[in-house]
Short mmCIF file of C-alpha atoms in Angstrom, two decimals:
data_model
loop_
_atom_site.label_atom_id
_atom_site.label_comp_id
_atom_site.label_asym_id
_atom_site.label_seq_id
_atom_site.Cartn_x
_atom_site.Cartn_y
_atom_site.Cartn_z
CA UNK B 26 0.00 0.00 0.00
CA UNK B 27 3.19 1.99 0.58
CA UNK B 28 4.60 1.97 -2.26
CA UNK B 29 1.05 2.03 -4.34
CA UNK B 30 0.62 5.39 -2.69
CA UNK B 31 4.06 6.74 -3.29
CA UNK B 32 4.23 5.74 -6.76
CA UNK B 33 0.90 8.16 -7.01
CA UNK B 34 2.95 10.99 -5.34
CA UNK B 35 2.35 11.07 -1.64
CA UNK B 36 4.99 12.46 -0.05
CA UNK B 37 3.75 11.18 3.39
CA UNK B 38 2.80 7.31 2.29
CA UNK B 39 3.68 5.57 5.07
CA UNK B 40 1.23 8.50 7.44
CA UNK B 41 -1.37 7.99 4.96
CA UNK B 42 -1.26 4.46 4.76
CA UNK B 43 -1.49 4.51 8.67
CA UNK B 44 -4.60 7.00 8.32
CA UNK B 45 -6.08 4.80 5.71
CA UNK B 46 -5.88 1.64 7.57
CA UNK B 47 -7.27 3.27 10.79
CA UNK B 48 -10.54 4.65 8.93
CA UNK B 49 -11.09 1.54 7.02
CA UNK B 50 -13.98 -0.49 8.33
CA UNK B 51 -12.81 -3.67 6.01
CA UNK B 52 -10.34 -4.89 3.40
CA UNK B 53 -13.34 -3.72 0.52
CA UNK B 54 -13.45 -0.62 2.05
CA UNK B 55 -9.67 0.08 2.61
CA UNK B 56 -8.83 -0.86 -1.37
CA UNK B 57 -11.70 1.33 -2.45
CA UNK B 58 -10.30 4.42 -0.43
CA UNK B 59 -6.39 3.11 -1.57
CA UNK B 60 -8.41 3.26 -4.95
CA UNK B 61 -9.90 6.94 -4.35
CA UNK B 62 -6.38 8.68 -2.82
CA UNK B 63 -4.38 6.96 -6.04
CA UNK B 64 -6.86 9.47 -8.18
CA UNK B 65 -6.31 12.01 -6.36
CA UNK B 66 -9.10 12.51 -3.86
CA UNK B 67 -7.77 14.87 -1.19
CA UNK B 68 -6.87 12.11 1.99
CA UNK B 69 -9.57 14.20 4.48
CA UNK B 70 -12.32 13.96 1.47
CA UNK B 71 -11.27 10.20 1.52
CA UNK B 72 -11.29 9.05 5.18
CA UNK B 73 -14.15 11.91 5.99
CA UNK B 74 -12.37 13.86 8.47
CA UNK B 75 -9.39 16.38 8.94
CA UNK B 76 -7.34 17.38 11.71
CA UNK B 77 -7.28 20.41 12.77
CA UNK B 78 -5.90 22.25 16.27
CA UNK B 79 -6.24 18.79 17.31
CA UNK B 80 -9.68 17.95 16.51
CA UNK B 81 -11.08 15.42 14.41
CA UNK B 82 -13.48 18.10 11.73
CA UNK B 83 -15.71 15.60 10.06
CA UNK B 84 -15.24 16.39 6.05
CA UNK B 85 -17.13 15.68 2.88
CA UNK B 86 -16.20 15.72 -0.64
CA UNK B 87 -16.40 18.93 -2.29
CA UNK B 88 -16.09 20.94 0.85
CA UNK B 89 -12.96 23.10 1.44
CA UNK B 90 -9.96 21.25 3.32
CA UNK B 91 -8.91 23.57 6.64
CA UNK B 92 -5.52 23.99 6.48
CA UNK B 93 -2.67 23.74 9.17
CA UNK B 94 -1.89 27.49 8.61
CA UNK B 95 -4.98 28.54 9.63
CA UNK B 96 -4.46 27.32 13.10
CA UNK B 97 -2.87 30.91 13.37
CA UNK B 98 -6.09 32.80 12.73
CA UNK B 99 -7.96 30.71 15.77
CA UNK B 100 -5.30 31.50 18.00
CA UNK B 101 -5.41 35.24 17.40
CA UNK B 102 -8.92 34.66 17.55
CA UNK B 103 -9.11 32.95 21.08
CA UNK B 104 -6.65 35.15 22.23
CA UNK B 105 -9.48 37.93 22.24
CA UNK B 106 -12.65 35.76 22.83
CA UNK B 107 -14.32 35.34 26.64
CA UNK B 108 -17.07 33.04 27.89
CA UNK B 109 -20.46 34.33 26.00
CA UNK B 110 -18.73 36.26 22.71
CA UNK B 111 -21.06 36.11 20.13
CA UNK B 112 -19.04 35.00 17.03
CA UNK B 113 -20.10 34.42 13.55
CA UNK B 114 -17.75 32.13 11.33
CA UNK B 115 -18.32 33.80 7.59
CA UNK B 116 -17.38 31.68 4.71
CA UNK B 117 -17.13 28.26 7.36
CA UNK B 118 -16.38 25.54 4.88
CA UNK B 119 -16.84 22.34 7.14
CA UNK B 120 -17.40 24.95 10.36
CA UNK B 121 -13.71 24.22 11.66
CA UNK B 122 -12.32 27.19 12.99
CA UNK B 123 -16.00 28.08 14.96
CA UNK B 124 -15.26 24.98 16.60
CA UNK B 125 -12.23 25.26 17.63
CA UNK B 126 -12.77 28.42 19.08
CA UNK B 127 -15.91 26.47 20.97
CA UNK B 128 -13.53 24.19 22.23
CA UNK B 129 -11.14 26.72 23.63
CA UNK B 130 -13.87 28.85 25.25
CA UNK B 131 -17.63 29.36 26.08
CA UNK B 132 -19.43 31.12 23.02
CA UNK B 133 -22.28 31.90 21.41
CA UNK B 134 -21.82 30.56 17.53
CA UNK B 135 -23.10 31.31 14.66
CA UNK B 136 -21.44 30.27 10.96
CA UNK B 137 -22.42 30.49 7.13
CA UNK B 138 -21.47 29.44 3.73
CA UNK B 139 -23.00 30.35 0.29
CA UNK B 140 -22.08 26.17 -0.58
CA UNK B 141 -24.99 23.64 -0.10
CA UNK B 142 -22.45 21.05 0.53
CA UNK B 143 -20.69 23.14 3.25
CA UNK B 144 -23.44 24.28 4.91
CA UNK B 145 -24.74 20.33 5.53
CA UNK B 146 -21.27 19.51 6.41
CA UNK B 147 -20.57 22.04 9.10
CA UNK B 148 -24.19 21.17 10.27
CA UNK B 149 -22.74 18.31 11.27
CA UNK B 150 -19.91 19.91 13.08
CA UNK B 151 -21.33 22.85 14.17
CA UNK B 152 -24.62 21.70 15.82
CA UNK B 153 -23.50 19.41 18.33
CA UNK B 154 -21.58 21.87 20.30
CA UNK B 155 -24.44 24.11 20.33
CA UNK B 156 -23.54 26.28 17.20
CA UNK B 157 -26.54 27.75 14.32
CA UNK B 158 -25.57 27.20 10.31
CA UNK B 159 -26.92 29.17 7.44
CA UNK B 160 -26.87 29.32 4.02
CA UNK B 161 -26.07 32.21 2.12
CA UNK B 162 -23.99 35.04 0.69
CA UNK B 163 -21.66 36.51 3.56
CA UNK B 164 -24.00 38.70 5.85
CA UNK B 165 -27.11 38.46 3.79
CA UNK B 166 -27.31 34.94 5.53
CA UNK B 167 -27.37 36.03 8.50
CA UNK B 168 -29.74 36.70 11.57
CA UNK B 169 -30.44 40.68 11.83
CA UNK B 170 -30.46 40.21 15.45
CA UNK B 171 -26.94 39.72 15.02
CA UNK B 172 -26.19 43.03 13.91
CA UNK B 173 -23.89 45.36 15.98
CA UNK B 174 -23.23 42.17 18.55
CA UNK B 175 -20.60 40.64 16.74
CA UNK B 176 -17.60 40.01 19.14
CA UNK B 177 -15.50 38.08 17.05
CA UNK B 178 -15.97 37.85 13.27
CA UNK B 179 -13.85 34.82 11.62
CA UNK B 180 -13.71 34.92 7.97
CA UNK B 181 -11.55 33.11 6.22
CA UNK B 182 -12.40 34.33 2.54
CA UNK B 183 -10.51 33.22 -0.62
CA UNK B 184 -7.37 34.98 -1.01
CA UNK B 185 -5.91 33.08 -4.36
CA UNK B 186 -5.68 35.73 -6.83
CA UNK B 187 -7.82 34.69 -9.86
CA UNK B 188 -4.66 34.10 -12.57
CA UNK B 189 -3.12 31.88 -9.76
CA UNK B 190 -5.46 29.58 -8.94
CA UNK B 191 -4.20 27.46 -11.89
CA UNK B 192 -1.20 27.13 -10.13
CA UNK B 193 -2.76 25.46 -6.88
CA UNK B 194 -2.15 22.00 -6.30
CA UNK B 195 -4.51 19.28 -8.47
CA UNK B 196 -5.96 18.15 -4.64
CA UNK B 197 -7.66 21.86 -4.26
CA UNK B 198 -7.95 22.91 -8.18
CA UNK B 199 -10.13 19.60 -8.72
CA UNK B 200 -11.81 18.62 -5.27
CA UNK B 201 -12.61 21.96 -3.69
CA UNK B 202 -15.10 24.62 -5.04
CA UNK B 203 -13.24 27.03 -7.10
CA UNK B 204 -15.58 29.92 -5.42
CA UNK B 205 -13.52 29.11 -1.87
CA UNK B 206 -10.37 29.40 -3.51
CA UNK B 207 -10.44 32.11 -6.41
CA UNK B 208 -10.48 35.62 -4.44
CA UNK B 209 -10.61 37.91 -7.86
CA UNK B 210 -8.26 39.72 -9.22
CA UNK B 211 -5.96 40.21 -6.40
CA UNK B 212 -7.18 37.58 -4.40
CA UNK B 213 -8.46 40.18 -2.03
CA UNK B 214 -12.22 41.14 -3.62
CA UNK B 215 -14.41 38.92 -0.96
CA UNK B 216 -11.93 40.40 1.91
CA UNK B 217 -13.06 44.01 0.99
CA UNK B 218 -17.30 42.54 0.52
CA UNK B 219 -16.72 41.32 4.34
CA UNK B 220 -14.57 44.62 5.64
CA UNK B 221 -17.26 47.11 3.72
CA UNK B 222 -20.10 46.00 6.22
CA UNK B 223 -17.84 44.60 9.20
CA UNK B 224 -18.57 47.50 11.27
CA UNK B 225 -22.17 47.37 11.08
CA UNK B 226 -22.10 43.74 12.58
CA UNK B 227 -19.35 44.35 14.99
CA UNK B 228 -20.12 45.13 19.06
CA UNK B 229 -17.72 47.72 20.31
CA UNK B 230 -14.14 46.71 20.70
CA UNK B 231 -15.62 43.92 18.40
CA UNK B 232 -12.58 41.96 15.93
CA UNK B 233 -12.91 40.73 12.00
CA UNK B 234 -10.40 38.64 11.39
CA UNK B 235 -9.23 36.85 7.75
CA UNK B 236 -5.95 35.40 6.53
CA UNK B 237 -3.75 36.45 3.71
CA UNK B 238 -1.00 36.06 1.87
CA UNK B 239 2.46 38.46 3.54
CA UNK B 240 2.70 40.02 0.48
CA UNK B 241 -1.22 40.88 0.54
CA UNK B 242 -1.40 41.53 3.93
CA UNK B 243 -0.39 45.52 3.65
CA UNK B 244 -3.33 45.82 1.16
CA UNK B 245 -5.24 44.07 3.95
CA UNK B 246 -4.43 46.38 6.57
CA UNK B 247 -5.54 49.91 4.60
CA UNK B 248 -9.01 48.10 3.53
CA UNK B 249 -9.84 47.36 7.50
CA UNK B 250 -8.88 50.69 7.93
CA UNK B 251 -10.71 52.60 5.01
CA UNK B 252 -13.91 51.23 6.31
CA UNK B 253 -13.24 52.53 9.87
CA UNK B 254 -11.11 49.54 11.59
CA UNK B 255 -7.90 49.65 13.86
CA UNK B 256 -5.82 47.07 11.64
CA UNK B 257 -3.02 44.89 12.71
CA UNK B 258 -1.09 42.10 10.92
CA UNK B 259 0.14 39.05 13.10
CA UNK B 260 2.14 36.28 11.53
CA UNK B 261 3.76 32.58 12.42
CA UNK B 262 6.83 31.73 10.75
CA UNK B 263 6.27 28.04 11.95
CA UNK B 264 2.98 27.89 10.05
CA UNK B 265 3.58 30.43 7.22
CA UNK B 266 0.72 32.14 8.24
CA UNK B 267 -0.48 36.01 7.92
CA UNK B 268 -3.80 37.25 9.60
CA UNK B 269 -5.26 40.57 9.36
CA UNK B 270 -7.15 41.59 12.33
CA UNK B 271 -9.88 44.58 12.42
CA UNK B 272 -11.46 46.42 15.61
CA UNK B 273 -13.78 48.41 15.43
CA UNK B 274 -12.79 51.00 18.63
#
C-alpha cells in the first residue's frame, strides 16, 4: 500500500497508509479508499475527516480542506474571545475554525457558507456543540439580530488571486469549489465585501479577522482601515501564516 501510494505521489505514504488503515472499516473498504487517494481525492475527502488544532473536523467531498496554517487565525482569535462572545464564522467551509474556538472557550456561535455542501457539512460539526448554520452570501445569511453584537468575526475568505489559482495543487484545483479558492483579481475582492459592512455587525471593541498572503497583507491592513477599523497584521513563521485583524474601537 506503501509503495502504491508513493508511486501516485504522496509524499507522506507511510502517514497515509497509517490513516487509511485506521478509517477503514474492512479490506473492501480500505482498497476502495487506496483506490480513491491513487486518483487524487484529497486524503480528508477520503477518510471523511481532517485534523485540525487537534480535533477530528468531520469532512465531505467537495467541501474546502482547513488547512494547518490557519491554526494561526484561531489562536489570534481565542486570544481575544471570553465566555459568552457572540461570534459568527463567515465563509465556514466544514465549520472548523468556529469549533475550535468552541472548544477553547464558552461562546455563542453562529457560521455560514453560500455552498450547499458546506453548509450540511458544518451542520454536522457545528450543531453538536451548540452552534446555528446558514446558508447564504456573507451577511445576507445572516440573523439581523446579530447586527452590531458581533464580538469576534472569523472569515476566512478566498485569497488566491484569480490568474493563480491554476497554479494550486490538483488536490484543491479539482476537489474543492473554485468559489472558496479564487479571491478575484488580487485575491483580495471577498476580503473588501466582508470589511465594507464589518462595522455594522461588529459590538464595540468587536474583531474581523481573515488570513492572507504576507505580500497581501499591507493591502489588507488599509481596507480594514478605510472602512473605519484599527488594523493589525500578526504572523507565524512556523505555520507560514499572515492574519489581518480589524477592531472596530
Amino acid at each position: 500500500m506503501v509503495s502504491t501510494l508513493r508511486a501516485a505521489g504522496c509524499v507522506f505514504a507511510e502517514d497515509e497508509a497509517d490513516l487509511l488503515i485506521s478509517a477503514a472499516h474492512d479490506d473492501a473498504e480500505l482498497a476502495r479508499m487506496v483506490e480513491q487517494r491513487v486518483a487524487g481525492l484529497p486524503i480528508e475527502h477520503v477518510v471523511g475527516f481532517a485534523e485540525f488544532r487537534g480535533l477530528r473536523i468531520l469532512l465531505d467531498e467537495g467541501v474546502f480542506v482547513p488547512r494547518r496554517r490557519t491554526e494561526h487565525l484561531v489562536a489570534e482569535a481565542v486570544t481575544l474571545s471570553r465566555p459568552g462572545a457572540v461570534v459568527v464564522d463567515l465563509c465556514c467551509g466544514s465549520g472548523a475554525l468556529g469549533v475550535a474556538i468552541a472548544v477553547a472557550q464558552s461562546i455563542d456561535l453562529y457560521a455560514a457558507d453560500i455552498e450547499p455542501a458546506a453548509v450540511r457539512c458544518a451542520r454536522r460539526n457545528v450543531e453538536p456543540i451548540g452552534g446555528q448554520v446558514f446558508e447564504g452570501d456573507l451577511y445576507s445569511a445572516l440573523p439581523a439580530s446579530l447586527r452590531g453584537r458581533v464580538d469576534l468575526l472569523i472569515s476566512n475568505v478566498p485569497y488566491v488571486p484569480t490568474d493563480e489559482v491554476r497554479l494550486l495543487p490538483a488536490e484543491a484545483r479539482l476537489h474543492e469549489p473554485l468559489v472558496t479558492l479564487d479571491g478575484g483579481n488580487d485575491g483580495l475582492e471577498v476580503l473588501r465585501r466582508v470589511s465594507a459592512e464589518a462595522a455594522q455587525w461588529l459590538a464595540p471593541g468587536g474583531s474581523v479577522f481573515a488570513e492572507t498572503s504576507e505580500e497581501q497583507a499591507p493591502i489588507a491592513a488599509a481596507i480594514f482601515s478605510q472602512d473605519g477599523l484599527t488594523p493589525r497584521v500578526s504572523t507565524s513563521d512556523e505555520l507560514y501564516a499572515t492574519v489581518v485583524i480589524g477592531t472596530k474601537e
